[in-house]
Amino acid sequence: QTGSANTNPSDSADDEYITSVSIGTPAQVLPLDFDTGSSDLWVFSSETPKSSASGHVTYSPSKSSTAKKLSGSTWSIEYGDKSSSSGDVYTDVVTIGGFSVKTQAVESATKVSTQFVQDTVISGLVGLGFDIGNQVSPRPQKTWFSNAASSLAEPLFTADLRHQETGSYNFGFIDTSLAKGTIGYTPADGSEGYWGFTATGYSVGGAQLNRNSITGIADTGTTLLLLPDNIVDAYYNNVESAEYDDSQEGVVFDCSEDLPSFSFGVGGQTITISGDLLNLTPIEEGSSTCFGGLQSSADIGINIFGDVALKAALVVFDLGNERLGWAQK
Ligand SMILES: O=C(NC1CCCCC1)N[C@H]1[C@H](O)[C@@H](N2CCCCC2)[C@@H]2OC[C@H]1O2
């Protein structure tokens, strides 16, 4: 069996990607953010305070004949961007891309932070990280993918995120036609709950790869490519108008600048992110100053290959072989 779901950028900056998910009987369809950087499936629900839920599509377990309360279970999660949510837990049927998991833990939010209240285009997250990262207490629950894996043709999924166009999450199969290049594989480290891996080097503007290990995570739930300062500086030294903007908390530059590409080595392949993909968006509507898609990871303590990097590739999240595959798109 397999599943295939379309996913769409939430706004003109490709801030996040929205995928429709069916929950319950009859189906309640919610727009959710698939996040390989976390391991909880949580939703805005009939239990979310009305003031917080305003503008969001919500899940009502009481309207689903297949919903069951997971008595005594609660959850609470804080993300790297300091957003957070918490609540209680139901099980219900969850269908993604035509594939159904009958008894999926659906974490219902009784509390959500302002970032989520304001982000009305999504109604929650589908964590696609490793089960060890699940935040349900007293008994951690499995992710939708972990529950699906044993029934899928292959225990893997792929992410094909695109700039301002529809992409896909495929489950149980690899559509190699989505890629231009060969898929290169490298070991994945799931011990922290993330999809951790090591890139073998980087280069700016098509120059030869500087061989140096860059350990980080493949994170569909993070918008940016976050790397060490020495690499970020090496890149922006090629961007004449680039400067650090304290209020934006990142490097900005004239929108009119032609940005160089940025490449990284992984699994024997080289993934090249075009300059266009590295210009994320004007800092404000109509501004001629733009915000960089590559920013520093120095304050975080972990390198993050977020959507800006993932958009350049077809990425295979191969649970069965504990590895990540990368192919140029
Ligand atoms: O916190 C991270 N990543 C961290 C970024 C800083 C460095 C450490 C990792 N990802 C979150 C992301 O920002 C959220 N956000 C919602 C609003 C639109 C953009 C996405 C979304 O909710 C949780 C998860 O996905």
Short mmCIF file of C-alpha atoms and ligand atoms in Angstrom, two decimals:
data_model
loop_
_atom_site.label_atom_id
_atom_site.label_comp_id
_atom_site.label_asym_id
_atom_site.label_seq_id
_atom_site.Cartn_x
_atom_site.Cartn_y
_atom_site.Cartn_z
CA GLN A 1 0.00 0.00 0.00
CA THR A 2 1.03 3.64 -0.55
CA GLY A 3 -0.18 7.19 0.06
CA SER A 4 0.31 10.41 -1.85
CA ALA A 5 -0.69 13.87 -0.63
CA ASN A 6 -0.26 17.27 -2.24
CA THR A 7 1.29 20.01 -0.16
CA ASN A 8 1.18 23.78 -0.77
CA PRO A 9 3.20 26.77 0.46
CA SER A 10 1.17 28.74 3.01
CA ASP A 11 2.14 32.20 1.68
CA SER A 12 4.39 34.09 -0.76
CA ALA A 13 7.44 33.43 1.47
CA ASP A 14 6.94 29.62 1.54
CA ASP A 15 6.84 30.04 5.35
CA GLU A 16 5.32 26.58 5.83
CA TYR A 17 3.61 23.88 3.79
CA ILE A 18 -0.05 22.90 4.18
CA THR A 19 -1.34 19.36 3.65
CA SER A 20 -4.99 18.26 4.03
CA VAL A 21 -5.56 15.46 6.54
CA SER A 22 -8.83 13.58 7.21
CA ILE A 23 -9.62 12.73 10.82
CA GLY A 24 -12.60 10.76 12.17
CA THR A 25 -15.91 9.37 10.89
CA PRO A 26 -17.38 11.12 9.00
CA ALA A 27 -14.12 12.70 7.82
CA GLN A 28 -13.16 16.05 9.26
CA VAL A 29 -10.56 17.60 6.93
CA LEU A 30 -7.91 19.84 8.54
CA PRO A 31 -5.00 21.77 6.96
CA LEU A 32 -1.89 20.62 8.83
CA ASP A 33 1.85 21.39 8.80
CA PHE A 34 3.97 18.22 8.31
CA ASP A 35 7.01 18.54 10.56
CA THR A 36 9.93 16.07 10.33
CA GLY A 37 11.45 18.04 13.24
CA SER A 38 8.85 16.85 15.76
CA SER A 39 6.85 13.71 16.60
CA ASP A 40 3.36 14.74 17.74
CA LEU A 41 0.15 14.95 15.68
CA TRP A 42 -1.82 17.71 17.34
CA VAL A 43 -4.83 19.76 16.23
CA PHE A 44 -6.97 22.74 17.09
CA SER A 45 -10.19 21.22 18.39
CA SER A 46 -13.56 21.74 20.09
CA GLU A 47 -11.48 21.83 23.29
CA THR A 48 -9.35 24.81 22.17
CA PRO A 49 -10.51 28.08 23.76
CA LYS A 50 -12.91 29.81 21.34
CA SER A 51 -10.81 32.99 21.33
CA SER A 52 -7.72 31.00 20.30
CA ALA A 53 -9.54 28.82 17.76
CA SER A 54 -11.17 31.73 15.94
CA GLY A 55 -10.36 31.47 12.21
CA HIS A 56 -9.03 27.91 12.48
CA VAL A 57 -10.65 24.70 11.20
CA THR A 58 -11.11 22.47 14.28
CA TYR A 59 -11.51 18.74 15.05
CA SER A 60 -14.51 17.72 17.17
CA PRO A 61 -14.01 14.24 18.62
CA SER A 62 -17.63 14.26 19.84
CA LYS A 63 -18.74 14.35 16.18
CA SER A 64 -16.64 11.32 15.21
CA SER A 65 -18.13 7.84 15.75
CA THR A 66 -14.63 6.35 15.78
CA ALA A 67 -13.05 8.77 18.30
CA LYS A 68 -12.04 7.37 21.68
CA LYS A 69 -10.59 9.34 24.60
CA LEU A 70 -7.11 8.08 25.59
CA SER A 71 -7.96 8.44 29.27
CA GLY A 72 -5.32 9.88 31.56
CA SER A 73 -3.05 10.98 28.71
CA THR A 74 -1.87 14.56 28.22
CA TRP A 75 0.73 16.29 26.07
CA SER A 76 2.76 19.50 26.04
CA ILE A 77 5.29 20.63 23.44
CA GLU A 78 7.62 23.61 22.92
CA TYR A 79 9.25 24.18 19.55
CA GLY A 80 12.63 25.72 18.78
CA ASP A 81 10.96 28.99 17.81
CA LYS A 82 9.43 29.11 21.34
CA SER A 83 5.92 28.39 20.05
CA SER A 84 4.04 25.84 22.18
CA SER A 85 0.81 23.90 22.66
CA SER A 86 -0.67 21.32 25.06
CA GLY A 87 -3.83 19.30 25.75
CA ASP A 88 -5.33 15.83 26.01
CA VAL A 89 -5.46 12.84 23.66
CA TYR A 90 -7.95 10.88 21.55
CA THR A 91 -7.47 8.03 19.12
CA ASP A 92 -9.24 8.13 15.78
CA VAL A 93 -8.82 7.14 12.14
CA VAL A 94 -6.39 9.48 10.33
CA THR A 95 -6.13 9.38 6.53
CA ILE A 96 -3.30 11.06 4.61
CA GLY A 97 -3.01 10.82 0.84
CA GLY A 98 -5.54 7.97 0.77
CA PHE A 99 -3.76 5.83 3.38
CA SER A 100 -5.61 5.31 6.67
CA VAL A 101 -4.23 4.57 10.12
CA LYS A 102 -7.19 3.25 12.17
CA THR A 103 -6.04 4.04 15.69
CA GLN A 104 -3.87 7.14 15.56
CA ALA A 105 -3.21 9.26 18.64
CA VAL A 106 -4.75 12.65 17.86
CA GLU A 107 -3.53 15.22 20.36
CA SER A 108 -6.27 17.78 21.02
CA ALA A 109 -5.11 21.28 21.99
CA THR A 110 -6.58 22.86 25.11
CA LYS A 111 -3.84 25.52 24.95
CA VAL A 112 -1.92 27.09 22.02
CA SER A 113 0.66 29.91 21.95
CA THR A 114 0.07 33.16 20.07
CA GLN A 115 2.18 32.10 17.06
CA PHE A 116 -0.31 29.28 16.42
CA VAL A 117 -3.37 31.42 17.21
CA GLN A 118 -2.21 33.93 14.59
CA ASP A 119 -1.24 31.30 12.01
CA THR A 120 -4.82 30.63 10.90
CA VAL A 121 -3.80 28.78 7.71
CA ILE A 122 -2.91 25.68 9.76
CA SER A 123 -4.91 23.73 12.31
CA GLY A 124 -1.98 21.85 13.82
CA LEU A 125 0.99 19.67 13.01
CA VAL A 126 1.74 16.12 11.87
CA GLY A 127 5.04 15.14 13.44
CA LEU A 128 7.09 12.94 11.10
CA GLY A 129 10.10 12.61 13.40
CA PHE A 130 11.07 9.47 15.35
CA ASP A 131 8.68 8.09 18.01
CA ILE A 132 11.25 8.76 20.75
CA GLY A 133 10.43 12.45 20.37
CA ASN A 134 6.70 12.07 21.15
CA GLN A 135 5.53 14.24 24.07
CA VAL A 136 2.45 12.31 25.31
CA SER A 137 2.52 11.35 28.97
CA PRO A 138 2.41 8.88 30.73
CA ARG A 139 2.72 6.65 27.63
CA PRO A 140 4.35 8.22 24.51
CA GLN A 141 2.41 7.58 21.29
CA LYS A 142 3.54 6.62 17.78
CA THR A 143 3.60 9.01 14.84
CA TRP A 144 1.22 8.51 11.95
CA PHE A 145 4.12 7.38 9.75
CA SER A 146 5.41 4.94 12.38
CA ASN A 147 1.92 3.40 12.64
CA ALA A 148 1.67 3.25 8.82
CA ALA A 149 5.18 1.97 8.09
CA SER A 150 4.57 -1.76 8.56
CA SER A 151 1.64 -1.67 6.10
CA LEU A 152 3.32 0.54 3.48
CA ALA A 153 5.00 -1.07 0.45
CA GLU A 154 8.30 0.33 1.81
CA PRO A 155 8.88 1.92 5.25
CA LEU A 156 9.78 5.34 3.85
CA PHE A 157 8.29 8.65 2.76
CA THR A 158 9.51 11.40 0.43
CA ALA A 159 9.18 15.18 0.61
CA ASP A 160 9.01 17.20 -2.60
CA LEU A 161 8.57 20.81 -1.41
CA ARG A 162 8.43 23.51 -4.09
CA HIS A 163 8.74 27.29 -4.30
CA GLN A 164 5.28 28.80 -4.87
CA GLU A 165 3.86 25.66 -6.37
CA THR A 166 2.22 22.40 -5.31
CA GLY A 167 4.55 19.67 -4.08
CA SER A 168 3.93 16.29 -2.46
CA TYR A 169 4.52 13.94 0.45
CA ASN A 170 4.55 10.33 -0.82
CA PHE A 171 4.36 7.39 1.57
CA GLY A 172 5.67 3.89 0.80
CA PHE A 173 7.23 4.62 -2.57
CA ILE A 174 9.80 6.82 -4.34
CA ASP A 175 8.70 8.63 -7.50
CA THR A 176 12.17 9.10 -9.01
CA SER A 177 10.66 11.21 -11.81
CA LEU A 178 10.37 14.02 -9.26
CA ALA A 179 14.18 14.33 -9.27
CA LYS A 180 16.75 15.31 -11.90
CA GLY A 181 19.74 13.66 -10.24
CA THR A 182 20.60 10.36 -8.61
CA ILE A 183 19.44 9.78 -5.02
CA GLY A 184 22.44 9.75 -2.69
CA TYR A 185 21.95 8.11 0.71
CA THR A 186 23.55 8.89 4.07
CA PRO A 187 22.89 7.40 7.53
CA ALA A 188 20.09 9.06 9.55
CA ASP A 189 20.45 9.47 13.34
CA GLY A 190 17.01 9.37 15.00
CA SER A 191 18.30 9.27 18.59
CA GLU A 192 17.09 12.83 19.35
CA GLY A 193 13.77 12.35 17.57
CA TYR A 194 14.93 14.35 14.54
CA TRP A 195 16.20 13.14 11.15
CA GLY A 196 19.88 13.90 11.85
CA PHE A 197 22.60 13.54 9.19
CA THR A 198 26.03 14.88 8.22
CA ALA A 199 26.66 16.86 5.04
CA THR A 200 30.19 16.56 3.67
CA GLY A 201 30.85 20.14 2.62
CA TYR A 202 29.55 23.29 0.97
CA SER A 203 30.30 25.78 -1.80
CA VAL A 204 29.09 29.20 -2.92
CA GLY A 205 28.19 30.04 -6.51
CA GLY A 206 29.18 26.75 -8.10
CA ALA A 207 32.74 26.74 -6.78
CA GLN A 208 34.35 23.46 -5.76
CA LEU A 209 32.96 21.90 -2.55
CA ASN A 210 34.86 22.84 0.64
CA ARG A 211 35.14 19.49 2.37
CA ASN A 212 33.96 19.93 5.97
CA SER A 213 31.39 17.97 7.93
CA ILE A 214 28.15 19.78 8.72
CA THR A 215 25.93 17.83 11.11
CA GLY A 216 22.29 18.91 11.14
CA ILE A 217 18.68 17.86 10.74
CA ALA A 218 16.31 17.65 7.76
CA ASP A 219 13.35 19.66 9.08
CA THR A 220 10.22 20.30 6.96
CA GLY A 221 8.77 22.34 9.87
CA THR A 222 11.48 25.01 9.76
CA THR A 223 11.34 27.64 7.04
CA LEU A 224 15.03 28.53 6.83
CA LEU A 225 18.44 26.97 6.14
CA LEU A 226 20.34 27.54 9.41
CA LEU A 227 24.12 26.93 9.30
CA PRO A 228 27.30 27.94 11.21
CA ASP A 229 28.48 31.57 11.06
CA ASN A 230 31.64 30.79 9.04
CA ILE A 231 29.51 29.36 6.22
CA VAL A 232 26.89 32.12 6.42
CA ASP A 233 29.63 34.78 6.25
CA ALA A 234 31.35 33.01 3.31
CA TYR A 235 28.04 33.17 1.45
CA TYR A 236 27.04 36.78 2.19
CA ASN A 237 30.57 38.06 1.46
CA ASN A 238 29.42 37.53 -2.14
CA VAL A 239 26.31 39.68 -1.66
CA GLU A 240 27.36 43.32 -1.90
CA SER A 241 24.39 44.88 -0.05
CA ALA A 242 24.10 42.18 2.65
CA GLU A 243 23.99 43.34 6.28
CA TYR A 244 22.72 42.03 9.60
CA ASP A 245 19.40 43.68 10.54
CA ASP A 246 18.85 43.67 14.31
CA SER A 247 15.09 44.19 14.10
CA GLN A 248 14.70 41.39 11.53
CA GLU A 249 17.16 39.24 13.50
CA GLY A 250 18.85 38.13 10.31
CA VAL A 251 20.83 39.07 7.20
CA VAL A 252 18.98 41.28 4.69
CA PHE A 253 19.99 42.65 1.29
CA ASP A 254 18.66 44.65 -1.69
CA CYS A 255 15.93 42.63 -3.37
CA SER A 256 17.49 43.59 -6.72
CA GLU A 257 20.73 41.69 -6.02
CA ASP A 258 21.47 38.56 -8.03
CA LEU A 259 22.24 36.04 -5.30
CA PRO A 260 24.83 33.29 -5.79
CA SER A 261 23.72 29.67 -5.45
CA PHE A 262 24.65 27.60 -2.37
CA SER A 263 25.58 23.91 -2.58
CA PHE A 264 26.10 21.17 -0.01
CA GLY A 265 27.42 17.65 -0.36
CA VAL A 266 25.43 14.70 0.99
CA GLY A 267 25.44 10.98 0.24
CA GLY A 268 27.93 11.45 -2.58
CA GLN A 269 25.65 13.96 -4.32
CA THR A 270 25.81 17.75 -4.51
CA ILE A 271 22.56 19.63 -3.82
CA THR A 272 22.56 23.15 -5.29
CA ILE A 273 20.10 25.75 -4.00
CA SER A 274 19.58 28.43 -6.65
CA GLY A 275 20.09 32.09 -5.72
CA ASP A 276 16.37 32.72 -6.25
CA LEU A 277 15.47 30.19 -3.57
CA LEU A 278 17.83 32.01 -1.16
CA ASN A 279 15.87 35.26 -1.44
CA LEU A 280 13.01 34.49 0.89
CA THR A 281 10.84 37.61 0.81
CA PRO A 282 10.76 41.39 1.24
CA ILE A 283 11.03 42.26 4.96
CA GLU A 284 7.68 44.08 4.61
CA GLU A 285 5.06 44.22 1.89
CA GLY A 286 6.48 46.32 -0.96
CA SER A 287 9.92 46.81 0.64
CA SER A 288 13.03 46.69 -1.58
CA THR A 289 14.94 45.03 1.27
CA CYS A 290 14.76 41.24 1.30
CA PHE A 291 15.34 38.60 4.00
CA GLY A 292 17.86 35.79 3.39
CA GLY A 293 16.81 32.14 3.31
CA LEU A 294 20.26 31.21 4.74
CA GLN A 295 20.76 32.41 8.31
CA SER A 296 22.99 31.61 11.29
CA SER A 297 22.43 28.59 13.53
CA ALA A 298 24.86 29.96 16.13
CA ASP A 299 22.17 30.74 18.74
CA ILE A 300 20.44 27.38 18.30
CA GLY A 301 23.22 24.85 18.75
CA ILE A 302 22.03 22.69 15.87
CA ASN A 303 22.18 23.13 12.09
CA ILE A 304 18.81 22.97 10.35
CA PHE A 305 18.25 22.06 6.71
CA GLY A 306 14.76 23.55 6.57
CA ASP A 307 12.41 24.26 3.69
CA VAL A 308 14.88 26.56 1.85
CA ALA A 309 17.24 23.58 1.46
CA LEU A 310 14.56 20.91 1.02
CA LYS A 311 13.00 22.84 -1.89
CA ALA A 312 16.12 22.12 -3.97
CA ALA A 313 15.81 18.35 -3.53
CA LEU A 314 13.69 15.24 -3.48
CA VAL A 315 14.32 13.94 0.05
CA VAL A 316 13.77 10.30 1.07
CA PHE A 317 13.09 9.71 4.78
CA ASP A 318 13.90 6.00 4.90
CA LEU A 319 12.94 4.61 8.32
CA GLY A 320 13.53 0.98 7.31
CA ASN A 321 17.18 1.60 6.51
CA GLU A 322 17.68 4.49 8.99
CA ARG A 323 18.95 6.70 6.17
CA LEU A 324 18.18 9.90 4.28
CA GLY A 325 18.23 10.11 0.49
CA TRP A 326 18.85 13.37 -1.38
CA ALA A 327 18.48 14.06 -5.11
CA GLN A 328 18.79 17.36 -6.97
CA LYS A 329 15.46 18.59 -8.36
O1 LIG B 1 10.46 25.82 15.84
C1 LIG B 1 10.69 25.37 14.72
N1 LIG B 1 11.96 25.28 14.27
C2 LIG B 1 12.95 25.94 14.99
C3 LIG B 1 13.24 27.26 14.27
C4 LIG B 1 14.34 28.03 14.99
C5 LIG B 1 15.55 27.16 15.19
C6 LIG B 1 15.26 25.87 15.87
C7 LIG B 1 14.17 25.07 15.17
N2 LIG B 1 9.74 24.93 13.87
C8 LIG B 1 8.39 25.33 14.13
C9 LIG B 1 8.01 26.40 13.14
O2 LIG B 1 8.81 27.55 13.34
C10 LIG B 1 6.55 26.69 13.28
N3 LIG B 1 6.13 27.80 12.39
C11 LIG B 1 4.72 28.19 12.55
C12 LIG B 1 4.52 29.56 11.89
C13 LIG B 1 4.96 29.54 10.44
C14 LIG B 1 6.33 28.91 10.22
C15 LIG B 1 6.49 27.57 10.97
C16 LIG B 1 5.79 25.38 13.10
O3 LIG B 1 5.31 24.97 14.38
C17 LIG B 1 6.33 24.25 15.04
C18 LIG B 1 7.44 24.13 14.03
O4 LIG B 1 6.72 24.32 12.84
#
